[in-house]
PDB file of C-alpha atoms in Angstrom:
ATOM      1  CA  GLU X   1       0.000   0.000   0.000  1.00  0.00           C
ATOM      2  CA  GLN X   2       2.867   2.379   0.720  1.00  0.00           C
ATOM      3  CA  SER X   3       4.339   1.943  -2.791  1.00  0.00           C
ATOM      4  CA  VAL X   4       0.999   2.977  -4.334  1.00  0.00           C
ATOM      5  CA  TYR X   5       1.181   6.223  -2.340  1.00  0.00           C
ATOM      6  CA  GLU X   6       4.825   6.883  -3.278  1.00  0.00           C
ATOM      7  CA  ALA X   7       4.459   6.352  -7.046  1.00  0.00           C
ATOM      8  CA  PRO X   8       2.777   9.697  -7.836  1.00  0.00           C
ATOM      9  CA  THR X   9       5.254  11.539  -5.613  1.00  0.00           C
ATOM     10  CA  VAL X  10       8.255   9.974  -7.351  1.00  0.00           C
ATOM     11  CA  LYS X  11       6.706  10.613 -10.768  1.00  0.00           C
ATOM     12  CA  ARG X  12       5.955  14.226  -9.833  1.00  0.00           C
ATOM     13  CA  GLN X  13       9.508  14.735  -8.588  1.00  0.00           C
ATOM     14  CA  ALA X  14      10.829  13.526 -11.932  1.00  0.00           C
ATOM     15  CA  GLU X  15       8.724  16.157 -13.754  1.00  0.00           C
ATOM     16  CA  ILE X  16       9.516  19.292 -11.771  1.00  0.00           C
ATOM     17  CA  ASP X  17      12.494  21.527 -11.316  1.00  0.00           C
ATOM     18  CA  PRO X  18      13.392  21.259  -7.614  1.00  0.00           C
ATOM     19  CA  LEU X  19      14.369  24.936  -7.275  1.00  0.00           C
ATOM     20  CA  THR X  20      11.316  26.583  -8.868  1.00  0.00           C
ATOM     21  CA  GLY X  21       8.628  23.896  -8.744  1.00  0.00           C
ATOM     22  CA  LEU X  22       8.006  24.452 -12.460  1.00  0.00           C
ATOM     23  CA  ALA X  23       8.083  21.797 -15.162  1.00  0.00           C
ATOM     24  CA  ASN X  24      11.669  20.701 -15.793  1.00  0.00           C
ATOM     25  CA  ARG X  25      13.174  20.565 -19.277  1.00  0.00           C
ATOM     26  CA  GLN X  26      12.175  16.956 -19.928  1.00  0.00           C
ATOM     27  CA  GLU X  27       8.586  17.474 -18.777  1.00  0.00           C
ATOM     28  CA  PHE X  28       8.267  20.709 -20.738  1.00  0.00           C
ATOM     29  CA  GLU X  29       9.504  19.008 -23.902  1.00  0.00           C
ATOM     30  CA  ARG X  30       7.105  16.095 -23.298  1.00  0.00           C
ATOM     31  CA  ARG X  31       4.162  18.510 -22.996  1.00  0.00           C
ATOM     32  CA  LEU X  32       5.288  20.438 -26.082  1.00  0.00           C
ATOM     33  CA  THR X  33       5.526  17.248 -28.124  1.00  0.00           C
ATOM     34  CA  HIS X  34       2.069  16.145 -26.948  1.00  0.00           C
ATOM     35  CA  LEU X  35       0.582  19.550 -27.793  1.00  0.00           C
ATOM     36  CA  ILE X  36       2.164  19.595 -31.253  1.00  0.00           C
ATOM     37  CA  ASP X  37       0.888  16.084 -31.969  1.00  0.00           C
ATOM     38  CA  SER X  38      -2.670  17.008 -31.000  1.00  0.00           C
ATOM     39  CA  ALA X  39      -2.473  20.422 -32.692  1.00  0.00           C
ATOM     40  CA  GLN X  40      -1.571  18.873 -36.025  1.00  0.00           C
ATOM     41  CA  ARG X  41      -4.870  16.995 -35.912  1.00  0.00           C
ATOM     42  CA  ASP X  42      -6.893  19.959 -34.624  1.00  0.00           C
ATOM     43  CA  ARG X  43      -5.132  22.652 -36.698  1.00  0.00           C
ATOM     44  CA  ALA X  44      -4.577  24.669 -33.536  1.00  0.00           C
ATOM     45  CA  THR X  45      -1.992  27.387 -33.049  1.00  0.00           C
ATOM     46  CA  HIS X  46       0.270  27.631 -30.023  1.00  0.00           C
ATOM     47  CA  ALA X  47       3.123  29.893 -28.969  1.00  0.00           C
ATOM     48  CA  LEU X  48       6.430  29.043 -27.360  1.00  0.00           C
ATOM     49  CA  CYS X  49       8.405  31.672 -25.450  1.00  0.00           C
ATOM     50  CA  PHE X  50      12.035  31.207 -24.463  1.00  0.00           C
ATOM     51  CA  LEU X  51      13.213  33.604 -21.727  1.00  0.00           C
ATOM     52  CA  ASP X  52      16.692  34.288 -20.460  1.00  0.00           C
ATOM     53  CA  LEU X  53      17.513  36.666 -17.628  1.00  0.00           C
ATOM     54  CA  ASP X  54      19.760  39.463 -18.832  1.00  0.00           C
ATOM     55  CA  ARG X  55      23.151  39.614 -17.113  1.00  0.00           C
ATOM     56  CA  PHE X  56      22.059  37.112 -14.456  1.00  0.00           C
ATOM     57  CA  LYS X  57      25.652  36.076 -13.793  1.00  0.00           C
ATOM     58  CA  THR X  58      26.237  39.475 -12.185  1.00  0.00           C
ATOM     59  CA  VAL X  59      23.503  38.705  -9.631  1.00  0.00           C
ATOM     60  CA  ASN X  60      25.278  35.510  -8.594  1.00  0.00           C
ATOM     61  CA  ASP X  61      28.704  37.186  -8.661  1.00  0.00           C
ATOM     62  CA  ARG X  62      27.623  40.214  -6.654  1.00  0.00           C
ATOM     63  CA  PHE X  63      25.104  38.772  -4.197  1.00  0.00           C
ATOM     64  CA  GLY X  64      25.864  35.048  -4.163  1.00  0.00           C
ATOM     65  CA  HIS X  65      24.120  31.941  -5.410  1.00  0.00           C
ATOM     66  CA  LEU X  66      21.563  31.871  -2.596  1.00  0.00           C
ATOM     67  CA  VAL X  67      20.206  35.241  -3.726  1.00  0.00           C
ATOM     68  CA  GLY X  68      20.424  34.081  -7.347  1.00  0.00           C
ATOM     69  CA  SER X  69      18.378  30.997  -6.479  1.00  0.00           C
ATOM     70  CA  ARG X  70      15.789  33.164  -4.731  1.00  0.00           C
ATOM     71  CA  VAL X  71      15.539  35.372  -7.829  1.00  0.00           C
ATOM     72  CA  LEU X  72      14.959  32.296 -10.006  1.00  0.00           C
ATOM     73  CA  ARG X  73      12.252  30.988  -7.631  1.00  0.00           C
ATOM     74  CA  GLU X  74      10.511  34.371  -7.530  1.00  0.00           C
ATOM     75  CA  LEU X  75      10.675  34.820 -11.300  1.00  0.00           C
ATOM     76  CA  GLY X  76       9.281  31.312 -11.771  1.00  0.00           C
ATOM     77  CA  GLY X  77       6.389  32.218  -9.483  1.00  0.00           C
ATOM     78  CA  LEU X  78       5.746  35.482 -11.339  1.00  0.00           C
ATOM     79  CA  LEU X  79       5.723  33.705 -14.667  1.00  0.00           C
ATOM     80  CA  GLN X  80       3.412  30.966 -13.388  1.00  0.00           C
ATOM     81  CA  ASP X  81       1.039  33.576 -11.963  1.00  0.00           C
ATOM     82  CA  SER X  82       1.023  35.417 -15.314  1.00  0.00           C
ATOM     83  CA  VAL X  83      -0.309  32.545 -17.418  1.00  0.00           C
ATOM     84  CA  ARG X  84      -3.499  30.541 -17.583  1.00  0.00           C
ATOM     85  CA  ALA X  85      -3.911  27.129 -15.987  1.00  0.00           C
ATOM     86  CA  ILE X  86      -3.733  25.426 -19.424  1.00  0.00           C
ATOM     87  CA  ASP X  87      -0.347  26.997 -20.203  1.00  0.00           C
ATOM     88  CA  THR X  88       2.981  25.504 -19.106  1.00  0.00           C
ATOM     89  CA  VAL X  89       5.904  27.377 -17.591  1.00  0.00           C
ATOM     90  CA  GLY X  90       9.161  25.499 -17.320  1.00  0.00           C
ATOM     91  CA  ARG X  91      12.697  26.055 -16.185  1.00  0.00           C
ATOM     92  CA  TYR X  92      14.759  24.987 -19.153  1.00  0.00           C
ATOM     93  CA  GLY X  93      18.058  25.258 -17.336  1.00  0.00           C
ATOM     94  CA  GLY X  94      20.159  27.810 -15.499  1.00  0.00           C
ATOM     95  CA  ASP X  95      18.398  31.142 -15.886  1.00  0.00           C
ATOM     96  CA  GLU X  96      16.392  30.078 -18.946  1.00  0.00           C
ATOM     97  CA  PHE X  97      12.639  29.640 -18.766  1.00  0.00           C
ATOM     98  CA  THR X  98      10.108  28.439 -21.319  1.00  0.00           C
ATOM     99  CA  ILE X  99       6.406  29.186 -21.611  1.00  0.00           C
ATOM    100  CA  LEU X 100       3.980  27.207 -23.730  1.00  0.00           C
ATOM    101  CA  LEU X 101       0.888  29.297 -24.503  1.00  0.00           C
ATOM    102  CA  VAL X 102      -1.962  27.039 -25.627  1.00  0.00           C
ATOM    103  CA  ASP X 103      -4.293  28.285 -28.381  1.00  0.00           C
ATOM    104  CA  THR X 104      -2.302  31.506 -28.671  1.00  0.00           C
ATOM    105  CA  GLY X 105      -1.232  33.214 -31.859  1.00  0.00           C
ATOM    106  CA  LEU X 106       1.980  35.125 -32.349  1.00  0.00           C
ATOM    107  CA  ASP X 107       0.421  38.523 -31.556  1.00  0.00           C
ATOM    108  CA  GLY X 108      -0.953  37.215 -28.279  1.00  0.00           C
ATOM    109  CA  ALA X 109       2.414  35.777 -27.311  1.00  0.00           C
ATOM    110  CA  LEU X 110       4.311  38.938 -28.209  1.00  0.00           C
ATOM    111  CA  GLY X 111       2.088  40.847 -25.788  1.00  0.00           C
ATOM    112  CA  ALA X 112       2.598  38.301 -23.022  1.00  0.00           C
ATOM    113  CA  GLU X 113       5.454  40.151 -21.368  1.00  0.00           C
ATOM    114  CA  ARG X 114       3.314  43.211 -20.713  1.00  0.00           C
ATOM    115  CA  GLY X 115       2.334  43.498 -17.099  1.00  0.00           C
ATOM    116  CA  LEU X 116       5.533  42.024 -15.712  1.00  0.00           C
ATOM    117  CA  ASP X 117       7.207  44.632 -13.503  1.00  0.00           C
ATOM    118  CA  LEU X 118      10.649  43.190 -12.910  1.00  0.00           C
ATOM    119  CA  ARG X 119      13.820  44.923 -11.788  1.00  0.00           C
ATOM    120  CA  LEU X 120      15.771  42.378 -13.781  1.00  0.00           C
ATOM    121  CA  THR X 121      15.174  42.406 -17.485  1.00  0.00           C
ATOM    122  CA  VAL X 122      14.578  39.423 -19.718  1.00  0.00           C
ATOM    123  CA  SER X 123      15.185  38.720 -23.347  1.00  0.00           C
ATOM    124  CA  VAL X 124      12.401  36.698 -24.919  1.00  0.00           C
ATOM    125  CA  GLY X 125      12.236  34.754 -28.157  1.00  0.00           C
ATOM    126  CA  VAL X 126       8.867  33.608 -29.475  1.00  0.00           C
ATOM    127  CA  SER X 127       7.960  31.010 -32.083  1.00  0.00           C
ATOM    128  CA  ASN X 128       4.523  29.881 -33.163  1.00  0.00           C
ATOM    129  CA  PHE X 129       3.056  26.514 -34.136  1.00  0.00           C
ATOM    130  CA  PRO X 130       2.426  25.890 -36.992  1.00  0.00           C
ATOM    131  CA  THR X 131       3.707  29.140 -38.549  1.00  0.00           C
ATOM    132  CA  HIS X 132       7.365  28.613 -37.665  1.00  0.00           C
ATOM    133  CA  GLY X 133       7.547  24.851 -37.450  1.00  0.00           C
ATOM    134  CA  ASP X 134       5.767  21.638 -36.695  1.00  0.00           C
ATOM    135  CA  SER X 135       8.285  19.915 -34.470  1.00  0.00           C
ATOM    136  CA  ARG X 136       9.405  20.440 -30.899  1.00  0.00           C
ATOM    137  CA  GLU X 137      13.024  20.768 -32.012  1.00  0.00           C
ATOM    138  CA  ARG X 138      12.271  23.430 -34.648  1.00  0.00           C
ATOM    139  CA  LEU X 139      10.106  25.534 -32.303  1.00  0.00           C
ATOM    140  CA  LEU X 140      12.654  25.376 -29.484  1.00  0.00           C
ATOM    141  CA  ASP X 141      15.493  26.209 -31.873  1.00  0.00           C
ATOM    142  CA  LEU X 142      13.719  29.227 -33.354  1.00  0.00           C
ATOM    143  CA  SER X 143      12.579  30.521 -29.952  1.00  0.00           C
ATOM    144  CA  ASP X 144      16.125  30.185 -28.665  1.00  0.00           C
ATOM    145  CA  LYS X 145      17.579  31.993 -31.698  1.00  0.00           C
ATOM    146  CA  ALA X 146      14.976  34.763 -31.414  1.00  0.00           C
ATOM    147  CA  MET X 147      15.915  35.133 -27.730  1.00  0.00           C
ATOM    148  CA  TYR X 148      19.571  35.579 -28.704  1.00  0.00           C
ATOM    149  CA  LEU X 149      18.499  38.165 -31.283  1.00  0.00           C
ATOM    150  CA  ALA X 150      16.680  40.027 -28.488  1.00  0.00           C
ATOM    151  CA  LYS X 151      19.920  40.004 -26.483  1.00  0.00           C
ATOM    152  CA  ALA X 152      21.892  41.237 -29.511  1.00  0.00           C
ATOM    153  CA  LEU X 153      19.429  44.118 -29.927  1.00  0.00           C
ATOM    154  CA  GLY X 154      20.345  45.399 -26.474  1.00  0.00           C
ATOM    155  CA  ARG X 155      18.544  42.992 -24.130  1.00  0.00           C
ATOM    156  CA  ASP X 156      15.170  43.625 -22.510  1.00  0.00           C
ATOM    157  CA  HIS X 157      13.462  42.875 -25.844  1.00  0.00           C
ATOM    158  CA  VAL X 158      10.931  40.422 -27.212  1.00  0.00           C
ATOM    159  CA  CYS X 159      11.681  39.063 -30.701  1.00  0.00           C
ATOM    160  CA  SER X 160       9.732  36.630 -32.820  1.00  0.00           C
ATOM    161  CA  ALA X 161      11.098  33.995 -35.133  1.00  0.00           C
ATOM    162  CA  ASP X 162       9.791  36.207 -37.979  1.00  0.00           C
ATOM    163  CA  GLU X 163      12.612  38.647 -37.220  1.00  0.00           C
ATOM    164  CA  LEU X 164      15.363  36.080 -37.703  1.00  0.00           C
ATOM    165  CA  SER X 165      15.345  36.195 -41.493  1.00  0.00           C
ATOM    166  CA  SER X 166      15.305  39.999 -41.572  1.00  0.00           C
ATOM    167  CA  SER X 167      18.286  40.200 -39.186  1.00  0.00           C
ATOM    168  CA  ARG X 168      20.587  38.232 -41.502  1.00  0.00           C
ATOM    169  CA  GLY X 169      21.006  40.998 -44.045  1.00  0.00           C
TER     170      GLY X 169
END
C-alpha cells in the first residue's frame, strides 16, 4: 500500500524543477511534443516563449548563489502567476525559462510580457506553431535563436522567429 502512495510523488519529482517547482526541461519538452501532436490533428496554433535573464551572472557574482536561487524561484512564481492554468511554464536550465501558450497566436504571445514589472530584465524569443515549425526541435530552436536576437538588440526585448530572417542581411 505504501508503494501505491509513493508512485505519484516519485513521478511528480521527476517532472519538476526542484528549485522553482516548475516543469523541468524533460517534462516541458514532453508537454510540447504532446501539444504539437494534437495540434496537427486539430489545426490549432500555439506559442512558445524562451526567456533568459539578462546579465544574471552578475547577480550571482555580486550577491551570491543563494540570492540568485531566490531570484529564479521568484521569477518562476511570477511567470506561473502570469499565465493561464492550461499553459505551461518550465525552467529549461540555469536562468532560462520556457512558456507554452496554448491556443495563442503570435500577436498574443508577443504581448505576453506586458504586465511584468521586474527589476531584472529578460530577453524573450517567441515562435509559433504551426507558422514557424511543426516539431518540438524546430520551435525550441527558433525561440532560442529569437531570444539571442533580443539580447543582440540590447537585451530587454521580445523578438519573434519572424525577425530572424530579416536580421541576416
